[in-house]
Short mmCIF file of C-alpha atoms in Angstrom, two decimals:
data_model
loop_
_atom_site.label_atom_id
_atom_site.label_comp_id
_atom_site.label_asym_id
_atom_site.label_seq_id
_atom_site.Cartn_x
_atom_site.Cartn_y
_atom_site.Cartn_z
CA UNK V 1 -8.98 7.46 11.58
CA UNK V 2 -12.07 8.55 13.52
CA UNK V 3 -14.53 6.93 11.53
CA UNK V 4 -12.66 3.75 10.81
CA UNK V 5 -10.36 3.19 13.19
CA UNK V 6 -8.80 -0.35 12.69
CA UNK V 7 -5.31 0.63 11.42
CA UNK V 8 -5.59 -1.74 8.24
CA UNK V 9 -8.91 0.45 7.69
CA UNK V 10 -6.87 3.66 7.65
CA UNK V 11 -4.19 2.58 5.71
CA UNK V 12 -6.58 1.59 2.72
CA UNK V 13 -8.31 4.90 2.90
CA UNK V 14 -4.65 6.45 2.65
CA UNK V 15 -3.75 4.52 -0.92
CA UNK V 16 -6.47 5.85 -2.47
CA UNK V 17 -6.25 9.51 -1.33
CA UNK V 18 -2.75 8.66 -2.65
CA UNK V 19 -3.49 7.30 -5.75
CA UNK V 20 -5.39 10.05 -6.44
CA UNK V 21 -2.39 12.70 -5.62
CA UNK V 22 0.71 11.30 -6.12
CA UNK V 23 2.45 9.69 -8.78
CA UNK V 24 3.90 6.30 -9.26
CA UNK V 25 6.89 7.14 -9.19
CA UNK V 26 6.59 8.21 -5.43
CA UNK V 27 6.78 5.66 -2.71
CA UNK V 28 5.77 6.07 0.65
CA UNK V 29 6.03 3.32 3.77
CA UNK V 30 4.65 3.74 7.27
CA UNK V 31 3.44 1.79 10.07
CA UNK V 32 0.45 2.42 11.91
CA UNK V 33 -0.82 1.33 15.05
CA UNK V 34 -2.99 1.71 17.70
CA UNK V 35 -2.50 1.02 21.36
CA UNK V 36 -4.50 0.41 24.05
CA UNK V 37 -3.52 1.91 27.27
CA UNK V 38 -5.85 0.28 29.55
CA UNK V 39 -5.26 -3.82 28.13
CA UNK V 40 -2.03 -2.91 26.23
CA UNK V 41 -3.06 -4.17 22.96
CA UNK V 42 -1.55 -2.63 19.74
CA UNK V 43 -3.32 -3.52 16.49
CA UNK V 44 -0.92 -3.02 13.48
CA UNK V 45 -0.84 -2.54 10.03
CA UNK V 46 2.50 -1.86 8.11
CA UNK V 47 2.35 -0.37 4.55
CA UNK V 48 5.51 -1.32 3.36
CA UNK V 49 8.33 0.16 6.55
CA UNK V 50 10.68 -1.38 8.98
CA UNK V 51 9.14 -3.54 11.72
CA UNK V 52 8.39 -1.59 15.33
CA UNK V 53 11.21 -2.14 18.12
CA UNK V 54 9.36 -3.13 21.80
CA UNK V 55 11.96 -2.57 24.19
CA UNK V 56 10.86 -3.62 27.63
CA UNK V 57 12.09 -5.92 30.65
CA UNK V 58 11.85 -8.85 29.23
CA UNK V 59 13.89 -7.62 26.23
CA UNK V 60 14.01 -6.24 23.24
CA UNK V 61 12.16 -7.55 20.15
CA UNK V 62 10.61 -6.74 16.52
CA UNK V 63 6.89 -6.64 16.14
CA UNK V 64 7.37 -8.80 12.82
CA UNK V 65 4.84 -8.94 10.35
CA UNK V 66 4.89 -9.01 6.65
CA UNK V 67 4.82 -5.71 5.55
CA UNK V 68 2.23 -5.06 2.70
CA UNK V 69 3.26 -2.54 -0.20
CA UNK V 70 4.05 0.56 0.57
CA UNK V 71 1.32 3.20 0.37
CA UNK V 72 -0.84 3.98 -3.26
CA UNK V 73 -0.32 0.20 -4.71
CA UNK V 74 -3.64 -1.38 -3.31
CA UNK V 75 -3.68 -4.59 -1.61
CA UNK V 76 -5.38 -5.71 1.05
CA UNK V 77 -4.15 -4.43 4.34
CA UNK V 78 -2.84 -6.94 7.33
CA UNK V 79 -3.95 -6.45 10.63
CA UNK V 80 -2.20 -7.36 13.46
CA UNK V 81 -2.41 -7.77 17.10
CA UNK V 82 0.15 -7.52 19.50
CA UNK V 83 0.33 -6.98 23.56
CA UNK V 84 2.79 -4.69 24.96
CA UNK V 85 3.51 -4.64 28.73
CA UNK V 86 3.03 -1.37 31.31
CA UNK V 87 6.35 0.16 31.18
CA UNK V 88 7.55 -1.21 27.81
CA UNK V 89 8.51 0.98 24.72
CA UNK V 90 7.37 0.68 21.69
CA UNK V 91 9.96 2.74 18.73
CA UNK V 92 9.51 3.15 15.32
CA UNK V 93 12.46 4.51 12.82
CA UNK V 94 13.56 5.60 9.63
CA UNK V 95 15.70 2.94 7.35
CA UNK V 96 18.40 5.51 7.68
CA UNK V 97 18.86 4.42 11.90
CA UNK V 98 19.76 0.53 10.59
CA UNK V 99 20.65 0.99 6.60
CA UNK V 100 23.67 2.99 5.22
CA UNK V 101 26.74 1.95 2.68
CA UNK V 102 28.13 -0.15 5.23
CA UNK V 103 25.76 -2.15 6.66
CA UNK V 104 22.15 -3.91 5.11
CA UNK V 105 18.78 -3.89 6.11
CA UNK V 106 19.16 -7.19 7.98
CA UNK V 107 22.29 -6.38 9.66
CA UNK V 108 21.08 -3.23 10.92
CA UNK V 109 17.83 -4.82 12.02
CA UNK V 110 20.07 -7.18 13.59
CA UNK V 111 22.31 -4.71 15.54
CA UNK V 112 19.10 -2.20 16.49
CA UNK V 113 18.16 -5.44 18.89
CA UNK V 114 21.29 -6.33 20.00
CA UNK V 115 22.04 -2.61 20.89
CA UNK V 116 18.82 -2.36 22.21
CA UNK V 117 19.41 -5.60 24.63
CA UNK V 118 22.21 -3.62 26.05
CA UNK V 119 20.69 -0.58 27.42
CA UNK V 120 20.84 0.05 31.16
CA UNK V 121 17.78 -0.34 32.88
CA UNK V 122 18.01 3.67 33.41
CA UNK V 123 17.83 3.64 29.36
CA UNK V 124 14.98 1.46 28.94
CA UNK V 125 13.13 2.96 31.56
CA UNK V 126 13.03 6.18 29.65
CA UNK V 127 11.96 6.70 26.47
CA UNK V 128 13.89 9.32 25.57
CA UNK V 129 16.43 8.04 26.58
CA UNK V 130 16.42 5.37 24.61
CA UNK V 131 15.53 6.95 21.14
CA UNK V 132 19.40 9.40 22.50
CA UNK V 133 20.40 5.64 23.08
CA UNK V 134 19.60 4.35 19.80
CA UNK V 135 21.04 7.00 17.62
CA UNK V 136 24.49 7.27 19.03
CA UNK V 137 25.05 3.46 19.12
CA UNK V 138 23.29 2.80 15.68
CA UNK V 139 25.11 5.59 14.10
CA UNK V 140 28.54 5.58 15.85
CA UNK V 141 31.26 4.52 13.60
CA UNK V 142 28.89 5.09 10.00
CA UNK V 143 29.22 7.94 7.73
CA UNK V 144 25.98 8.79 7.94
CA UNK V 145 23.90 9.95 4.30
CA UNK V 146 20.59 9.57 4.84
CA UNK V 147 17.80 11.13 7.54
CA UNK V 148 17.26 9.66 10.97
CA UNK V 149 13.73 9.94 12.41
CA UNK V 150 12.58 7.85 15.78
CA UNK V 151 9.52 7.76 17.11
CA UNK V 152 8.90 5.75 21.12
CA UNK V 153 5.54 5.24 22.90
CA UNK V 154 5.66 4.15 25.78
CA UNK V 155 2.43 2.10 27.68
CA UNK V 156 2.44 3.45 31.22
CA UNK V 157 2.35 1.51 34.58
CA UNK V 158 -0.84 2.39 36.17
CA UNK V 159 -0.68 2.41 39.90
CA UNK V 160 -3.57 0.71 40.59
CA UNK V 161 -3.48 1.30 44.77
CA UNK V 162 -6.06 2.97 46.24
CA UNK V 163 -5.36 6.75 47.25
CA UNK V 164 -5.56 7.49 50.85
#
């Protein structure tokens, strides 16, 4: 990640370390990104996992792309650019937060933003928060079988006033 840094970069370098110590029989998705503090851009690439959740102001939203294949079955990489705004969230989760028994990938996906676009402005405000948020209104009601894991960022407001 330190010599190549473009996220599509280190996601190639990943399928072949891999390829070269797992088997085919193991898959592994992930998204990785890279933000930008200072101009808020997040370049992207998505080996096979869920889309990131922004949750900001404005809304929430998925960062859609087309995911490639998950992690040790080359292909070329996708890279994409995104711009989040100061004070938005940016969350990443397991498929067990929007998939179980009851409810499919696209319904969960589905309810994860329409859950999301209900948070008080307390909720959003806070990453934490949120990710507390997310798990007891994604999982409430579900028998739940499979592991949860969230991840947030969030891209902080910079006070840009001068100090006196």
């Amino acid at each position: 990640a330190f010599s190549m840094p473009e996220p599509a970069d280190v996601l190639t370098g990943l399928d072949r370390m891999f390829a070269a110590t797992e088997g085919m029989d193991q898959v592994t998705t992930l998204v990785y990104f890279v933000l930008d503090p200072v101009t808020g851009q997040l370049d992207l690439s998505n080996a096979g996992h869920l889309p990131p959740l922004l949750v900001g102001n404005a809304g929430p939203s998925l960062l859609e792309t087309d995911p490639d294949t998950p992690l040790g079955v080359s292909s070329e990489r996708g890279h994409h650019k995104f711009f989040v705004q100061p004070g938005n969230t940016v969350a990443l989760y397991s498929d067990g937060l929007v998939e179980n028994r009851k409810r499919s990938v696209d319904a969960g996906l589905d309810e994860l933003v329409h859950v999301a676009s209900e948070a008080p402005p307390e909720v959003v405000g806070d990453p934490q928060q949120m990710l507390e948020y997310l798990v007891e209104r994604m999982l409430e009601g579900y028998e739940q079988d499979d592991d949860v894991t969230l991840l947030a960022v969030q891209l902080p407001v910079i006070d840009s006033a001068p100090e006196r």
